JSON list of C-alpha atoms in Angstrom, two decimals:
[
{"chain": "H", "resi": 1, "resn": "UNK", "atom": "CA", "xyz": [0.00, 0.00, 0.00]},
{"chain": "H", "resi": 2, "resn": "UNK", "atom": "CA", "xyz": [1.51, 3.53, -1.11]},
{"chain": "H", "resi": 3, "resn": "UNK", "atom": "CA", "xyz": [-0.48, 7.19, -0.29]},
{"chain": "H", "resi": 4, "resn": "UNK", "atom": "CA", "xyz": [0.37, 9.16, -3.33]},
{"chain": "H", "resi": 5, "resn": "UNK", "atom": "CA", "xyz": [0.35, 12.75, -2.24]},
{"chain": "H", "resi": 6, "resn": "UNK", "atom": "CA", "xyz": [-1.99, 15.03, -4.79]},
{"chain": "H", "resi": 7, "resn": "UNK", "atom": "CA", "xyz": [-3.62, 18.24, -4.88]},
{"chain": "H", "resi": 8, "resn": "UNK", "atom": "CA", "xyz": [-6.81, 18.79, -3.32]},
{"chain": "H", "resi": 9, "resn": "UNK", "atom": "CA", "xyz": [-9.79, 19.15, -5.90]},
{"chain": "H", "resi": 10, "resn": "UNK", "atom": "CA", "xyz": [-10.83, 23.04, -5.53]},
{"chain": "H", "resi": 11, "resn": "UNK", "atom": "CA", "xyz": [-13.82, 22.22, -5.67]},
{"chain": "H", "resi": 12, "resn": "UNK", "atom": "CA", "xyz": [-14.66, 19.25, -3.76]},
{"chain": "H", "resi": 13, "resn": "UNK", "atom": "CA", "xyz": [-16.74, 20.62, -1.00]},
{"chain": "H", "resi": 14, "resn": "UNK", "atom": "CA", "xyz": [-19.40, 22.59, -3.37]},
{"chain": "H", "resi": 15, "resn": "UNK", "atom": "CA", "xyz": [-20.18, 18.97, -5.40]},
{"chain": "H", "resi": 16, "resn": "UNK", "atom": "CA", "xyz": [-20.29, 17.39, -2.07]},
{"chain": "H", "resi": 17, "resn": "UNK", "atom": "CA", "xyz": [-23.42, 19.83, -1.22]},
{"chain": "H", "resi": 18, "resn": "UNK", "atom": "CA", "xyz": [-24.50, 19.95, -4.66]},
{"chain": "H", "resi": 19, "resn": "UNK", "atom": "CA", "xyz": [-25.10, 16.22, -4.42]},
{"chain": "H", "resi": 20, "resn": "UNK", "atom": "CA", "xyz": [-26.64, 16.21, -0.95]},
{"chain": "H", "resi": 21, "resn": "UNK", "atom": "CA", "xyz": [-24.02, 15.59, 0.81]},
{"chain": "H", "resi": 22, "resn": "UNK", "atom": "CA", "xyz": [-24.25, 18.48, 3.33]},
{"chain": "H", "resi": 23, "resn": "UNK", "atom": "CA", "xyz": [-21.84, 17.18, 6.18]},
{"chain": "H", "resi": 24, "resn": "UNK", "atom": "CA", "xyz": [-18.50, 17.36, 3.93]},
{"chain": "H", "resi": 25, "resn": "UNK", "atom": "CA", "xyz": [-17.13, 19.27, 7.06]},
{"chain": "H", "resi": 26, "resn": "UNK", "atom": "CA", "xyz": [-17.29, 18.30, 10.55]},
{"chain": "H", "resi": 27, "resn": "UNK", "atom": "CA", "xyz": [-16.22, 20.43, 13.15]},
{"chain": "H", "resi": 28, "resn": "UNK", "atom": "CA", "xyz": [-14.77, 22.90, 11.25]},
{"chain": "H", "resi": 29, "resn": "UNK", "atom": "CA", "xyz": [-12.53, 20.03, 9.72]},
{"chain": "H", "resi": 30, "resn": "UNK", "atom": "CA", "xyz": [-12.90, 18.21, 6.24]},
{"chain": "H", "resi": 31, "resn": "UNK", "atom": "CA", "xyz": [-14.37, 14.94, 6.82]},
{"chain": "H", "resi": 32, "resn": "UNK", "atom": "CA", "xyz": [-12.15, 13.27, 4.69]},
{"chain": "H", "resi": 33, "resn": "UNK", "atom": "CA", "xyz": [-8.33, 13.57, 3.18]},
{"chain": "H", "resi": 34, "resn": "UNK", "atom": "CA", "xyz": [-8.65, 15.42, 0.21]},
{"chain": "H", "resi": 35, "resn": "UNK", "atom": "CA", "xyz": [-4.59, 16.03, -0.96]},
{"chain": "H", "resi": 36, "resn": "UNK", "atom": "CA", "xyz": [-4.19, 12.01, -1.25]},
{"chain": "H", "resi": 37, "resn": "UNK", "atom": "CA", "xyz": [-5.28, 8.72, -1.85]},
{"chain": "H", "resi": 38, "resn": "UNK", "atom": "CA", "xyz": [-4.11, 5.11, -1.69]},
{"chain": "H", "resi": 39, "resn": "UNK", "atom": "CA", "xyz": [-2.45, 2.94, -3.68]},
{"chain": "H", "resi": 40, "resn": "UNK", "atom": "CA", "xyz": [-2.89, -1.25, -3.49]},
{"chain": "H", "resi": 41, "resn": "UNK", "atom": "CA", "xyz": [-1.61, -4.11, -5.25]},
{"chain": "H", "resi": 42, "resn": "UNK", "atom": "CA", "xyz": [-3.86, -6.54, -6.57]},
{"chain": "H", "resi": 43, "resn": "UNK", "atom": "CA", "xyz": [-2.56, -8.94, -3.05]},
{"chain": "H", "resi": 44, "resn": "UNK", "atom": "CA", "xyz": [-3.61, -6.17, -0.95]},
{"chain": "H", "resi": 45, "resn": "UNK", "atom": "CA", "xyz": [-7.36, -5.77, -3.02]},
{"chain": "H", "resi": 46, "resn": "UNK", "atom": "CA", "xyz": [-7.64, -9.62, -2.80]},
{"chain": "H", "resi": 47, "resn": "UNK", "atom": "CA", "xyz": [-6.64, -9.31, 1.14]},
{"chain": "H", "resi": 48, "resn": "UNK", "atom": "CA", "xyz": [-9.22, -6.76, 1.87]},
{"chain": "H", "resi": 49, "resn": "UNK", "atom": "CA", "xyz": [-11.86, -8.44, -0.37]},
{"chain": "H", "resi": 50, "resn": "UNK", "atom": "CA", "xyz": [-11.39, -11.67, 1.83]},
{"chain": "H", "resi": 51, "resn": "UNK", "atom": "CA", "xyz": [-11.55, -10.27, 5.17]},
{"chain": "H", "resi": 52, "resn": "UNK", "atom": "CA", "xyz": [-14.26, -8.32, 4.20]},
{"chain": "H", "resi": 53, "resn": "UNK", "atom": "CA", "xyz": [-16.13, -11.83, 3.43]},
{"chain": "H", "resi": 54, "resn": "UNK", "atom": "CA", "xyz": [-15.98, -13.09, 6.07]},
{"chain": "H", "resi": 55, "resn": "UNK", "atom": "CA", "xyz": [-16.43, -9.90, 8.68]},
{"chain": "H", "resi": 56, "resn": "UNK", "atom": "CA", "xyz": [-19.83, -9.65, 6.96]},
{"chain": "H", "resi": 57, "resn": "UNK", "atom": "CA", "xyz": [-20.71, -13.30, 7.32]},
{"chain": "H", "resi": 58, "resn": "UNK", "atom": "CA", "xyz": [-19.59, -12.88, 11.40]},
{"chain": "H", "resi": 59, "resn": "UNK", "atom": "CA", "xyz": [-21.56, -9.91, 11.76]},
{"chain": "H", "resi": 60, "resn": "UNK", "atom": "CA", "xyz": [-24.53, -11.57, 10.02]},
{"chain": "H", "resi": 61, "resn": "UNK", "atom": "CA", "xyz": [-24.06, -14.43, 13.03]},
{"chain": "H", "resi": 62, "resn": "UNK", "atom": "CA", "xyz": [-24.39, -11.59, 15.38]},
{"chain": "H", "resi": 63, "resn": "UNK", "atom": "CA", "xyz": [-27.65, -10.22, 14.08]},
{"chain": "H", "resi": 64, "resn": "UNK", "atom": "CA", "xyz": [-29.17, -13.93, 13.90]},
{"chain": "H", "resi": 65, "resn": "UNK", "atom": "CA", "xyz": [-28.21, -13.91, 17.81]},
{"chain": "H", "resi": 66, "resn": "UNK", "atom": "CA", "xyz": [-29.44, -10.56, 18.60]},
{"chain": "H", "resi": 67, "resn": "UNK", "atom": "CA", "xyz": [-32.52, -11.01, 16.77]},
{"chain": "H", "resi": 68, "resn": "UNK", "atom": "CA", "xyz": [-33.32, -14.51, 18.63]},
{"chain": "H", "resi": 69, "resn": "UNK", "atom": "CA", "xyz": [-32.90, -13.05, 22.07]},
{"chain": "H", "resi": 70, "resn": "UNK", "atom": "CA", "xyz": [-35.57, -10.69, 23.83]},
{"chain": "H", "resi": 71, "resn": "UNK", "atom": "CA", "xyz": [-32.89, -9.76, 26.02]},
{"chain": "H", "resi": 72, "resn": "UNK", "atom": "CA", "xyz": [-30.20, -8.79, 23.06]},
{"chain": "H", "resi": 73, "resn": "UNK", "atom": "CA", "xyz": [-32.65, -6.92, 20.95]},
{"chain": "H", "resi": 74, "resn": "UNK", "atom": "CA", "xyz": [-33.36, -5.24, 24.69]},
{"chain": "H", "resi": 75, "resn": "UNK", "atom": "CA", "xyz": [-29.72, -4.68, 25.08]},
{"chain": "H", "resi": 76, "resn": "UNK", "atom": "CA", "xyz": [-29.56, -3.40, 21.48]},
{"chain": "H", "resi": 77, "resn": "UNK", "atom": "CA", "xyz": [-31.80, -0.59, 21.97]},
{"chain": "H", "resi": 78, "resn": "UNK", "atom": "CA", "xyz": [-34.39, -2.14, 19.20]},
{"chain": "H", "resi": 79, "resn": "UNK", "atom": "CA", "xyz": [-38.05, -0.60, 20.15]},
{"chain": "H", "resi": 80, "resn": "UNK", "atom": "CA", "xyz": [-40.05, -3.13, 21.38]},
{"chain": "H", "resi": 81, "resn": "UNK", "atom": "CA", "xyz": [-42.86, -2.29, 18.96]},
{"chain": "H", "resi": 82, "resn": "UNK", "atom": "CA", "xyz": [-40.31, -3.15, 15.94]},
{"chain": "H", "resi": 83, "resn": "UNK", "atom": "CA", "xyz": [-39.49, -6.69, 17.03]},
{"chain": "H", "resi": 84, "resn": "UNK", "atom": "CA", "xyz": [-42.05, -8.77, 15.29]},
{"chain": "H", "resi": 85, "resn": "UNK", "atom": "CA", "xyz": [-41.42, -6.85, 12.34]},
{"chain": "H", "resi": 86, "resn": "UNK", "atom": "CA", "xyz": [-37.30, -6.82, 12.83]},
{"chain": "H", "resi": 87, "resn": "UNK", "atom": "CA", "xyz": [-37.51, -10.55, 13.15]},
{"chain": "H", "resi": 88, "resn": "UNK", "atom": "CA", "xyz": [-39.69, -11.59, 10.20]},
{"chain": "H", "resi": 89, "resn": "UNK", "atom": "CA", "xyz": [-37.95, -9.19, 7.90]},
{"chain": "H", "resi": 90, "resn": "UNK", "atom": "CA", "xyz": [-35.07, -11.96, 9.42]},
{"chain": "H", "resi": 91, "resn": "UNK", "atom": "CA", "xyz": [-36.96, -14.63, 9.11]},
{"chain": "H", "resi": 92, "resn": "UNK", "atom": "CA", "xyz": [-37.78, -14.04, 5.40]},
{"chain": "H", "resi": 93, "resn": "UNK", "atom": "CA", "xyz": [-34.10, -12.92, 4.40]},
{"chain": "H", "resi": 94, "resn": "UNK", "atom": "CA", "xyz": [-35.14, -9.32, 3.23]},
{"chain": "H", "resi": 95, "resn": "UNK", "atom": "CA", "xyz": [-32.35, -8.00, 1.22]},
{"chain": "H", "resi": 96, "resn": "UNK", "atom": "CA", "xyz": [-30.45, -5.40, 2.90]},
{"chain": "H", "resi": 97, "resn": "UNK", "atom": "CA", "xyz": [-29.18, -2.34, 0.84]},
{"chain": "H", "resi": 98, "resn": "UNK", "atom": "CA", "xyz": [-25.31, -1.78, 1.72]},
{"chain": "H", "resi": 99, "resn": "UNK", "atom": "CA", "xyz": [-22.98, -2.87, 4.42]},
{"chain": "H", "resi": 100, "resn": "UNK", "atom": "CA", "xyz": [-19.86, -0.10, 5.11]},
{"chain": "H", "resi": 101, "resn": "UNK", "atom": "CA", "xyz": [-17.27, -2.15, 6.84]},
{"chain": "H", "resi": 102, "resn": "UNK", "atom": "CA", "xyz": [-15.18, 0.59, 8.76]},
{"chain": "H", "resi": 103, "resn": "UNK", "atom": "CA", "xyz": [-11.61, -1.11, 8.37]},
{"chain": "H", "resi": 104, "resn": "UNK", "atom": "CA", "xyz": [-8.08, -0.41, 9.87]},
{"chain": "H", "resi": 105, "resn": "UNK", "atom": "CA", "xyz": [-5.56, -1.35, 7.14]},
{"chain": "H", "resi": 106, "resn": "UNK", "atom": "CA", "xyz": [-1.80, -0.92, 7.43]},
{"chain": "H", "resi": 107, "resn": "UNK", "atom": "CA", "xyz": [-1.00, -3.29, 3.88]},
{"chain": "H", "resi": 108, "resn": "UNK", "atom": "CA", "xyz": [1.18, -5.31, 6.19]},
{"chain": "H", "resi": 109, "resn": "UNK", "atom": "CA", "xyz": [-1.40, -6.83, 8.59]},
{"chain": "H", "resi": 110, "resn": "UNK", "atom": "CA", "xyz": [-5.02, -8.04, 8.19]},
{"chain": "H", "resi": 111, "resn": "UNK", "atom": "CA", "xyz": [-7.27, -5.77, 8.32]},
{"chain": "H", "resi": 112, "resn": "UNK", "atom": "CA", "xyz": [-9.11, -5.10, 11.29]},
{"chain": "H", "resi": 113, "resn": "UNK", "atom": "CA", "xyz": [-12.97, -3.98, 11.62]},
{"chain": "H", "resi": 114, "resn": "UNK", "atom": "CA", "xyz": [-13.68, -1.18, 13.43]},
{"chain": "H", "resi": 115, "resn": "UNK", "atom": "CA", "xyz": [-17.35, -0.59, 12.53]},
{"chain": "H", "resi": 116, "resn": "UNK", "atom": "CA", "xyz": [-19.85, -2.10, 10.97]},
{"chain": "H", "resi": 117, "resn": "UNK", "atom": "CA", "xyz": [-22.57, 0.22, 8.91]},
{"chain": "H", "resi": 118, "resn": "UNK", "atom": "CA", "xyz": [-25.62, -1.42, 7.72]},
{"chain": "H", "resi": 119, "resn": "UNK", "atom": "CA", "xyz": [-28.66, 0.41, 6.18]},
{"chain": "H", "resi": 120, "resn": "UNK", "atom": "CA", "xyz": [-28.73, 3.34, 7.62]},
{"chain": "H", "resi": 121, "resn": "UNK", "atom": "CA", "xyz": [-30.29, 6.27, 7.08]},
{"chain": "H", "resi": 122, "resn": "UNK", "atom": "CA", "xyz": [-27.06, 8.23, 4.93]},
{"chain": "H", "resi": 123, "resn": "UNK", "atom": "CA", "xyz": [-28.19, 5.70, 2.62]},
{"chain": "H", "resi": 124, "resn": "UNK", "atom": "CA", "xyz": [-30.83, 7.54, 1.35]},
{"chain": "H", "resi": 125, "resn": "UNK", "atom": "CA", "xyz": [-28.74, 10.76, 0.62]}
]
């Protein structure tokens, strides 16, 4: 993996609005690194691709848990009216619309998960 230093696009932050995408800026800082990106080999791609696969199959073990225990969809904060619903949709293997794994990723060791974003409402933007 290689960052490759470039100039920031001038006018990154009025296409970022333009397209709905109000929160560019956070705190009076950019919300992302505009001056340069990153650069893998097709190992590194392949790496990510795999641990990626199988995070998402581990996290879907965690919602089959959570959604089979009164006491984890409690602990979860899921409204109590939405359970019956939560689980069928479940039960019935709705299809989701995106999964964001949040990763940590040196190009020298696996990458590690540090969030997991599923259908939520940023979707929609």
């Amino acid at each position: 993996m290689k960052r490759v230093a470039i100039s920031e696009r001038p006018d990154w932050r009025e296409k970022a609005t333009e397209f709905g995408f109000a929160f560019h800026t956070m705190y009076g800082e950019p919300y992302w690194c505009e001056d340069a990106y990153y650069q893998f080999t097709l190992a590194q791609i392949e790496e990510i691709e795999d641990a990626t696969a199988e995070l998402h199959q581990m996290c879907l073990k965690v919602v089959d848990k959570v959604v089979n225990s009164d006491q984890l969809m409690t602990k979860f904060c899921i409204p109590k009216h939405t359970w019956e619903f939560v689980r069928s949709s479940w039960r019935t293997n709705q299809p989701s619309l995106y999964s964001r794994l949040d990763l940590a990723y040196d190009g020298i060791n696996p990458p590690k998960l540090l969030e997991n974003n599923a259908d939520t409402p940023t979707s929609t933007v």
